[in-house]
Amino acid sequence: MLGLLWLAGSSVLKAREPEMTFPPVPKWKPSFRQPIDRVVERMAYYTDQKRDLAVFTNGTCVVLDDGLSDAAAAEFALSVLSDIFHAHPDMTPHPMDDGNILVTYNGPATNVVLRDIAEQNWQEIETRHLDGLATSEVLITPQGSNVFDAFGMQALLGRAYMFMDAQSPEVVEIRRRPA
């Protein structure tokens, strides 16, 4: 939406572009959350319980290197999420053998989209998924530019959680693999 700007001392009205935020972020902040304990349990399964994880408020998980202290793990996770957020947050969604979707990025961060939670909230996902695109973003899918099937809509949900975590980053748990 263009606004009009009156220049003082001038009889000229100029069109003003809306202010852009950087990095660009989507408007969609899902109204529902996924149970963090289930997200972490699924991530442990996907990593064969061989990796430590840092978990953010909205379920974004960072796969950690071995041997990091809690403080170093949190610092590493914050850095990974910041790097993804300040670059183009490319995502790659993966269908998992349990029916969930694992969304990965250009770094060891992931989001799990739990199938049953997505089904329970399908109306919001279907209605709001395009609000999951960042300002002026175009994603090319097999269906066309910014055209998403159910799988793609759920991938945008997972990425929306990542954006929420990146904008207000807080590591809420360091989950250690079993000894």
mmCIF file of N, CA and C in Angstrom, residues 64-164:
data_model
loop_
_atom_site.group_PDB
_atom_site.id
_atom_site.type_symbol
_atom_site.label_atom_id
_atom_site.label_comp_id
_atom_site.label_asym_id
_atom_site.label_seq_id
_atom_site.Cartn_x
_atom_site.Cartn_y
_atom_site.Cartn_z
ATOM 1 N N LEU A 64 23.515 -30.168 17.752
ATOM 2 C CA LEU A 64 24.767 -29.686 18.346
ATOM 3 C C LEU A 64 25.936 -30.610 18.073
ATOM 4 N N ASP A 65 27.118 -30.016 18.086
ATOM 5 C CA ASP A 65 28.342 -30.810 18.058
ATOM 6 C C ASP A 65 28.500 -31.489 19.409
ATOM 7 N N ASP A 66 29.215 -32.591 19.434
ATOM 8 C CA ASP A 66 29.444 -33.325 20.682
ATOM 9 C C ASP A 66 30.308 -32.515 21.642
ATOM 10 N N GLY A 67 30.043 -32.691 22.932
ATOM 11 C CA GLY A 67 30.922 -32.175 23.967
ATOM 12 C C GLY A 67 30.744 -30.722 24.350
ATOM 13 N N LEU A 68 29.733 -30.031 23.842
ATOM 14 C CA LEU A 68 29.544 -28.628 24.205
ATOM 15 C C LEU A 68 28.912 -28.508 25.587
ATOM 16 N N SER A 69 29.402 -27.563 26.368
ATOM 17 C CA SER A 69 28.745 -27.252 27.639
ATOM 18 C C SER A 69 27.378 -26.643 27.327
ATOM 19 N N ASP A 70 26.529 -26.534 28.331
ATOM 20 C CA ASP A 70 25.213 -25.913 28.108
ATOM 21 C C ASP A 70 25.364 -24.490 27.580
ATOM 22 N N ALA A 71 26.282 -23.728 28.158
ATOM 23 C CA ALA A 71 26.477 -22.342 27.727
ATOM 24 C C ALA A 71 26.991 -22.284 26.289
ATOM 25 N N ALA A 72 27.960 -23.129 25.953
ATOM 26 C CA ALA A 72 28.491 -23.154 24.590
ATOM 27 C C ALA A 72 27.437 -23.651 23.604
ATOM 28 N N ALA A 73 26.614 -24.600 24.034
ATOM 29 C CA ALA A 73 25.554 -25.118 23.173
ATOM 30 C C ALA A 73 24.538 -24.021 22.865
ATOM 31 N N ALA A 74 24.138 -23.274 23.876
ATOM 32 C CA ALA A 74 23.177 -22.182 23.675
ATOM 33 C C ALA A 74 23.775 -21.111 22.776
ATOM 34 N N GLU A 75 25.029 -20.763 22.997
ATOM 35 C CA GLU A 75 25.697 -19.752 22.167
ATOM 36 C C GLU A 75 25.772 -20.213 20.709
ATOM 37 N N PHE A 76 26.124 -21.472 20.504
ATOM 38 C CA PHE A 76 26.190 -22.030 19.155
ATOM 39 C C PHE A 76 24.813 -21.996 18.492
ATOM 40 N N ALA A 77 23.778 -22.420 19.214
ATOM 41 C CA ALA A 77 22.423 -22.459 18.666
ATOM 42 C C ALA A 77 21.946 -21.058 18.282
ATOM 43 N N LEU A 78 22.209 -20.084 19.138
ATOM 44 C CA LEU A 78 21.829 -18.702 18.834
ATOM 45 C C LEU A 78 22.542 -18.205 17.581
ATOM 46 N N SER A 79 23.806 -18.559 17.438
ATOM 47 C CA SER A 79 24.582 -18.151 16.265
ATOM 48 C C SER A 79 24.043 -18.801 14.992
ATOM 49 N N VAL A 80 23.729 -20.080 15.049
ATOM 50 C CA VAL A 80 23.180 -20.793 13.891
ATOM 51 C C VAL A 80 21.876 -20.151 13.442
ATOM 52 N N LEU A 81 20.981 -19.908 14.403
ATOM 53 C CA LEU A 81 19.685 -19.331 14.055
ATOM 54 C C LEU A 81 19.835 -17.914 13.494
ATOM 55 N N SER A 82 20.736 -17.136 14.065
ATOM 56 C CA SER A 82 20.989 -15.786 13.561
ATOM 57 C C SER A 82 21.526 -15.833 12.131
ATOM 58 N N ASP A 83 22.445 -16.759 11.865
ATOM 59 C CA ASP A 83 23.010 -16.878 10.510
ATOM 60 C C ASP A 83 21.933 -17.230 9.492
ATOM 61 N N ILE A 84 21.042 -18.131 9.842
ATOM 62 C CA ILE A 84 19.962 -18.516 8.926
ATOM 63 C C ILE A 84 19.033 -17.327 8.700
ATOM 64 N N PHE A 85 18.675 -16.652 9.774
ATOM 65 C CA PHE A 85 17.744 -15.534 9.721
ATOM 66 C C PHE A 85 18.291 -14.376 8.891
ATOM 67 N N HIS A 86 19.588 -14.104 8.996
ATOM 68 C CA HIS A 86 20.181 -12.962 8.308
ATOM 69 C C HIS A 86 20.680 -13.295 6.902
ATOM 70 N N ALA A 87 20.541 -14.531 6.495
ATOM 71 C CA ALA A 87 20.771 -14.923 5.106
ATOM 72 C C ALA A 87 19.381 -15.223 4.552
ATOM 73 N N HIS A 88 19.286 -15.650 3.337
ATOM 74 C CA HIS A 88 17.957 -16.062 2.869
ATOM 75 C C HIS A 88 17.640 -17.403 3.509
ATOM 76 N N PRO A 89 16.535 -17.496 4.254
ATOM 77 C CA PRO A 89 16.228 -18.736 4.974
ATOM 78 C C PRO A 89 15.668 -19.823 4.052
ATOM 79 N N ASP A 90 16.541 -20.339 3.172
ATOM 80 C CA ASP A 90 16.126 -21.433 2.302
ATOM 81 C C ASP A 90 15.706 -22.616 3.153
ATOM 82 N N MET A 91 14.658 -23.284 2.743
ATOM 83 C CA MET A 91 14.198 -24.456 3.476
ATOM 84 C C MET A 91 14.124 -25.639 2.542
ATOM 85 N N THR A 92 14.306 -26.803 3.132
ATOM 86 C CA THR A 92 14.103 -28.054 2.414
ATOM 87 C C THR A 92 13.214 -28.928 3.286
ATOM 88 N N PRO A 93 11.974 -29.155 2.871
ATOM 89 C CA PRO A 93 11.092 -30.024 3.653
ATOM 90 C C PRO A 93 11.294 -31.492 3.267
ATOM 91 N N HIS A 94 11.239 -32.346 4.277
ATOM 92 C CA HIS A 94 11.433 -33.784 4.076
ATOM 93 C C HIS A 94 10.250 -34.539 4.670
ATOM 94 N N PRO A 95 9.585 -35.391 3.885
ATOM 95 C CA PRO A 95 8.548 -36.244 4.477
ATOM 96 C C PRO A 95 9.235 -37.334 5.302
ATOM 97 N N MET A 96 8.757 -37.536 6.508
ATOM 98 C CA MET A 96 9.383 -38.514 7.389
ATOM 99 C C MET A 96 8.540 -39.795 7.441
ATOM 100 N N ASP A 97 9.164 -40.889 7.884
ATOM 101 C CA ASP A 97 8.487 -42.184 7.880
ATOM 102 C C ASP A 97 7.311 -42.261 8.850
ATOM 103 N N ASP A 98 7.199 -41.297 9.754
ATOM 104 C CA ASP A 98 6.101 -41.291 10.721
ATOM 105 C C ASP A 98 4.962 -40.356 10.297
ATOM 106 N N GLY A 99 5.061 -39.775 9.090
ATOM 107 C CA GLY A 99 4.022 -38.891 8.582
ATOM 108 C C GLY A 99 4.239 -37.420 8.888
ATOM 109 N N ASN A 100 5.243 -37.116 9.696
ATOM 110 C CA ASN A 100 5.575 -35.721 9.994
ATOM 111 C C ASN A 100 6.436 -35.145 8.878
ATOM 112 N N ILE A 101 6.700 -33.847 8.963
ATOM 113 C CA ILE A 101 7.576 -33.179 8.005
ATOM 114 C C ILE A 101 8.734 -32.567 8.777
ATOM 115 N N LEU A 102 9.940 -32.795 8.294
ATOM 116 C CA LEU A 102 11.135 -32.187 8.857
ATOM 117 C C LEU A 102 11.585 -31.090 7.900
ATOM 118 N N VAL A 103 11.674 -29.856 8.404
ATOM 119 C CA VAL A 103 12.108 -28.718 7.602
ATOM 120 C C VAL A 103 13.542 -28.400 8.006
ATOM 121 N N THR A 104 14.454 -28.436 7.030
ATOM 122 C CA THR A 104 15.857 -28.121 7.296
ATOM 123 C C THR A 104 16.230 -26.830 6.574
ATOM 124 N N TYR A 105 17.346 -26.238 7.020
ATOM 125 C CA TYR A 105 17.810 -24.945 6.512
ATOM 126 C C TYR A 105 19.285 -25.043 6.164
ATOM 127 N N ASN A 106 19.900 -23.915 5.818
ATOM 128 C CA ASN A 106 21.326 -23.857 5.499
ATOM 129 C C ASN A 106 22.141 -23.789 6.783
ATOM 130 N N GLY A 107 22.019 -24.750 7.599
ATOM 131 C CA GLY A 107 22.691 -24.834 8.886
ATOM 132 C C GLY A 107 22.031 -25.963 9.641
ATOM 133 N N PRO A 108 22.583 -26.360 10.765
ATOM 134 C CA PRO A 108 22.041 -27.526 11.468
ATOM 135 C C PRO A 108 20.793 -27.214 12.298
ATOM 136 N N ALA A 109 19.889 -26.421 11.766
ATOM 137 C CA ALA A 109 18.632 -26.109 12.447
ATOM 138 C C ALA A 109 17.484 -26.783 11.711
ATOM 139 N N THR A 110 16.465 -27.177 12.465
ATOM 140 C CA THR A 110 15.317 -27.866 11.891
ATOM 141 C C THR A 110 14.030 -27.458 12.604
ATOM 142 N N ASN A 111 12.945 -27.712 11.920
ATOM 143 C CA ASN A 111 11.623 -27.643 12.538
ATOM 144 C C ASN A 111 10.877 -28.906 12.152
ATOM 145 N N VAL A 112 10.145 -29.443 13.098
ATOM 146 C CA VAL A 112 9.293 -30.599 12.853
ATOM 147 C C VAL A 112 7.860 -30.095 12.786
ATOM 148 N N VAL A 113 7.133 -30.518 11.769
ATOM 149 C CA VAL A 113 5.700 -30.247 11.690
ATOM 150 C C VAL A 113 5.005 -31.566 12.006
ATOM 151 N N LEU A 114 4.349 -31.596 13.148
ATOM 152 C CA LEU A 114 3.655 -32.799 13.598
ATOM 153 C C LEU A 114 2.344 -32.954 12.819
ATOM 154 N N ARG A 115 2.193 -34.086 12.191
ATOM 155 C CA ARG A 115 1.041 -34.331 11.320
ATOM 156 C C ARG A 115 -0.287 -34.090 12.027
ATOM 157 N N ASP A 116 -0.457 -34.613 13.228
ATOM 158 C CA ASP A 116 -1.753 -34.487 13.890
ATOM 159 C C ASP A 116 -2.056 -33.040 14.293
ATOM 160 N N ILE A 117 -1.031 -32.282 14.657
ATOM 161 C CA ILE A 117 -1.240 -30.867 14.999
ATOM 162 C C ILE A 117 -1.613 -30.095 13.741
ATOM 163 N N ALA A 118 -0.954 -30.411 12.625
ATOM 164 C CA ALA A 118 -1.299 -29.757 11.358
ATOM 165 C C ALA A 118 -2.735 -30.089 10.958
ATOM 166 N N GLU A 119 -3.133 -31.338 11.099
ATOM 167 C CA GLU A 119 -4.505 -31.725 10.758
ATOM 168 C C GLU A 119 -5.519 -30.981 11.623
ATOM 169 N N GLN A 120 -5.243 -30.861 12.917
ATOM 170 C CA GLN A 120 -6.157 -30.175 13.842
ATOM 171 C C GLN A 120 -6.283 -28.683 13.522
ATOM 172 N N ASN A 121 -5.268 -28.117 12.887
ATOM 173 C CA ASN A 121 -5.237 -26.678 12.615
ATOM 174 C C ASN A 121 -5.218 -26.378 11.123
ATOM 175 N N TRP A 122 -5.756 -27.319 10.332
ATOM 176 C CA TRP A 122 -5.658 -27.205 8.890
ATOM 177 C C TRP A 122 -6.297 -25.930 8.353
ATOM 178 N N GLN A 123 -7.405 -25.518 8.905
ATOM 179 C CA GLN A 123 -8.087 -24.329 8.378
ATOM 180 C C GLN A 123 -7.159 -23.116 8.441
ATOM 181 N N GLU A 124 -6.474 -22.919 9.562
ATOM 182 C CA GLU A 124 -5.546 -21.788 9.660
ATOM 183 C C GLU A 124 -4.378 -21.948 8.691
ATOM 184 N N ILE A 125 -3.842 -23.147 8.594
ATOM 185 C CA ILE A 125 -2.704 -23.388 7.696
ATOM 186 C C ILE A 125 -3.104 -23.084 6.253
ATOM 187 N N GLU A 126 -4.253 -23.604 5.835
ATOM 188 C CA GLU A 126 -4.699 -23.399 4.464
ATOM 189 C C GLU A 126 -4.997 -21.928 4.185
ATOM 190 N N THR A 127 -5.571 -21.241 5.159
ATOM 191 C CA THR A 127 -5.940 -19.832 4.989
ATOM 192 C C THR A 127 -4.732 -18.907 5.045
ATOM 193 N N ARG A 128 -3.762 -19.197 5.917
ATOM 194 C CA ARG A 128 -2.686 -18.251 6.203
ATOM 195 C C ARG A 128 -1.328 -18.614 5.599
ATOM 196 N N HIS A 129 -1.188 -19.749 4.939
ATOM 197 C CA HIS A 129 0.142 -20.184 4.511
ATOM 198 C C HIS A 129 0.871 -19.155 3.659
ATOM 199 N N LEU A 130 0.183 -18.407 2.817
ATOM 200 C CA LEU A 130 0.883 -17.403 1.997
ATOM 201 C C LEU A 130 1.411 -16.256 2.840
ATOM 202 N N ASP A 131 0.822 -16.029 4.014
ATOM 203 C CA ASP A 131 1.383 -15.048 4.954
ATOM 204 C C ASP A 131 2.671 -15.572 5.579
ATOM 205 N N GLY A 132 3.006 -16.833 5.306
ATOM 206 C CA GLY A 132 4.265 -17.419 5.759
ATOM 207 C C GLY A 132 5.436 -17.078 4.853
ATOM 208 N N LEU A 133 5.168 -16.371 3.768
ATOM 209 C CA LEU A 133 6.251 -15.891 2.904
ATOM 210 C C LEU A 133 6.761 -14.563 3.443
ATOM 211 N N ALA A 134 8.055 -14.364 3.387
ATOM 212 C CA ALA A 134 8.637 -13.081 3.786
ATOM 213 C C ALA A 134 8.255 -12.027 2.748
ATOM 214 N N THR A 135 8.364 -10.773 3.124
ATOM 215 C CA THR A 135 8.024 -9.660 2.245
ATOM 216 C C THR A 135 8.715 -9.820 0.892
ATOM 217 N N SER A 136 7.953 -9.761 -0.178
ATOM 218 C CA SER A 136 8.437 -9.839 -1.572
ATOM 219 C C SER A 136 9.106 -11.164 -1.914
ATOM 220 N N GLU A 137 8.912 -12.181 -1.117
ATOM 221 C CA GLU A 137 9.558 -13.473 -1.368
ATOM 222 C C GLU A 137 8.790 -14.273 -2.414
ATOM 223 N N VAL A 138 9.527 -14.952 -3.260
ATOM 224 C CA VAL A 138 8.942 -15.855 -4.237
ATOM 225 C C VAL A 138 9.641 -17.203 -4.083
ATOM 226 N N LEU A 139 8.853 -18.229 -3.832
ATOM 227 C CA LEU A 139 9.371 -19.590 -3.777
ATOM 228 C C LEU A 139 8.817 -20.351 -4.973
ATOM 229 N N ILE A 140 9.693 -21.022 -5.690
ATOM 230 C CA ILE A 140 9.308 -21.785 -6.868
ATOM 231 C C ILE A 140 9.024 -23.220 -6.417
ATOM 232 N N THR A 141 7.822 -23.689 -6.703
ATOM 233 C CA THR A 141 7.434 -25.057 -6.369
ATOM 234 C C THR A 141 7.056 -25.778 -7.659
ATOM 235 N N PRO A 142 6.883 -27.086 -7.612
ATOM 236 C CA PRO A 142 6.434 -27.795 -8.819
ATOM 237 C C PRO A 142 5.078 -27.295 -9.326
ATOM 238 N N GLN A 143 4.267 -26.679 -8.445
ATOM 239 C CA GLN A 143 2.966 -26.158 -8.843
ATOM 240 C C GLN A 143 3.054 -24.750 -9.438
ATOM 241 N N GLY A 144 4.178 -24.071 -9.257
ATOM 242 C CA GLY A 144 4.358 -22.717 -9.771
ATOM 243 C C GLY A 144 4.890 -21.790 -8.686
ATOM 244 N N SER A 145 5.083 -20.523 -9.038
ATOM 245 C CA SER A 145 5.616 -19.537 -8.103
ATOM 246 C C SER A 145 4.594 -19.258 -7.003
ATOM 247 N N ASN A 146 5.014 -19.498 -5.761
ATOM 248 C CA ASN A 146 4.186 -19.266 -4.574
ATOM 249 C C ASN A 146 2.846 -20.003 -4.621
ATOM 250 N N VAL A 147 2.861 -21.189 -5.243
ATOM 251 C CA VAL A 147 1.704 -22.080 -5.234
ATOM 252 C C VAL A 147 2.120 -23.326 -4.464
ATOM 253 N N PHE A 148 1.351 -23.663 -3.423
ATOM 254 C CA PHE A 148 1.758 -24.728 -2.511
ATOM 255 C C PHE A 148 0.663 -25.779 -2.365
ATOM 256 N N ASP A 149 1.089 -27.025 -2.389
ATOM 257 C CA ASP A 149 0.182 -28.116 -2.054
ATOM 258 C C ASP A 149 0.183 -28.266 -0.529
ATOM 259 N N ALA A 150 -0.509 -29.267 -0.013
ATOM 260 C CA ALA A 150 -0.619 -29.456 1.439
ATOM 261 C C ALA A 150 0.760 -29.618 2.084
ATOM 262 N N PHE A 151 1.648 -30.348 1.434
ATOM 263 C CA PHE A 151 3.003 -30.545 1.946
ATOM 264 C C PHE A 151 3.733 -29.204 2.065
ATOM 265 N N GLY A 152 3.664 -28.395 1.021
ATOM 266 C CA GLY A 152 4.324 -27.088 1.022
ATOM 267 C C GLY A 152 3.728 -26.137 2.046
ATOM 268 N N MET A 153 2.413 -26.198 2.219
ATOM 269 C CA MET A 153 1.765 -25.345 3.222
ATOM 270 C C MET A 153 2.274 -25.689 4.620
ATOM 271 N N GLN A 154 2.434 -26.980 4.887
ATOM 272 C CA GLN A 154 2.943 -27.400 6.191
ATOM 273 C C GLN A 154 4.413 -27.016 6.356
ATOM 274 N N ALA A 155 5.178 -27.071 5.279
ATOM 275 C CA ALA A 155 6.578 -26.637 5.345
ATOM 276 C C ALA A 155 6.655 -25.158 5.721
ATOM 277 N N LEU A 156 5.755 -24.343 5.153
ATOM 278 C CA LEU A 156 5.719 -22.924 5.516
ATOM 279 C C LEU A 156 5.345 -22.735 6.986
ATOM 280 N N LEU A 157 4.518 -23.603 7.523
ATOM 281 C CA LEU A 157 4.203 -23.566 8.956
ATOM 282 C C LEU A 157 5.476 -23.781 9.770
ATOM 283 N N GLY A 158 6.223 -24.822 9.439
ATOM 284 C CA GLY A 158 7.471 -25.079 10.158
ATOM 285 C C GLY A 158 8.411 -23.894 10.079
ATOM 286 N N ARG A 159 8.532 -23.318 8.894
ATOM 287 C CA ARG A 159 9.417 -22.168 8.732
ATOM 288 C C ARG A 159 8.895 -20.945 9.477
ATOM 289 N N ALA A 160 7.582 -20.799 9.591
ATOM 290 C CA ALA A 160 7.013 -19.685 10.372
ATOM 291 C C ALA A 160 7.466 -19.781 11.831
ATOM 292 N N TYR A 161 7.516 -21.005 12.365
ATOM 293 C CA TYR A 161 8.012 -21.185 13.736
ATOM 294 C C TYR A 161 9.490 -20.781 13.835
ATOM 295 N N MET A 162 10.273 -21.114 12.797
ATOM 296 C CA MET A 162 11.685 -20.710 12.805
ATOM 297 C C MET A 162 11.803 -19.191 12.829
ATOM 298 N N PHE A 163 11.011 -18.510 12.004
ATOM 299 C CA PHE A 163 11.055 -17.046 11.987
ATOM 300 C C PHE A 163 10.672 -16.479 13.351
ATOM 301 N N MET A 164 9.674 -17.054 13.985
ATOM 302 C CA MET A 164 9.279 -16.579 15.313
ATOM 303 C C MET A 164 10.423 -16.749 16.302
#
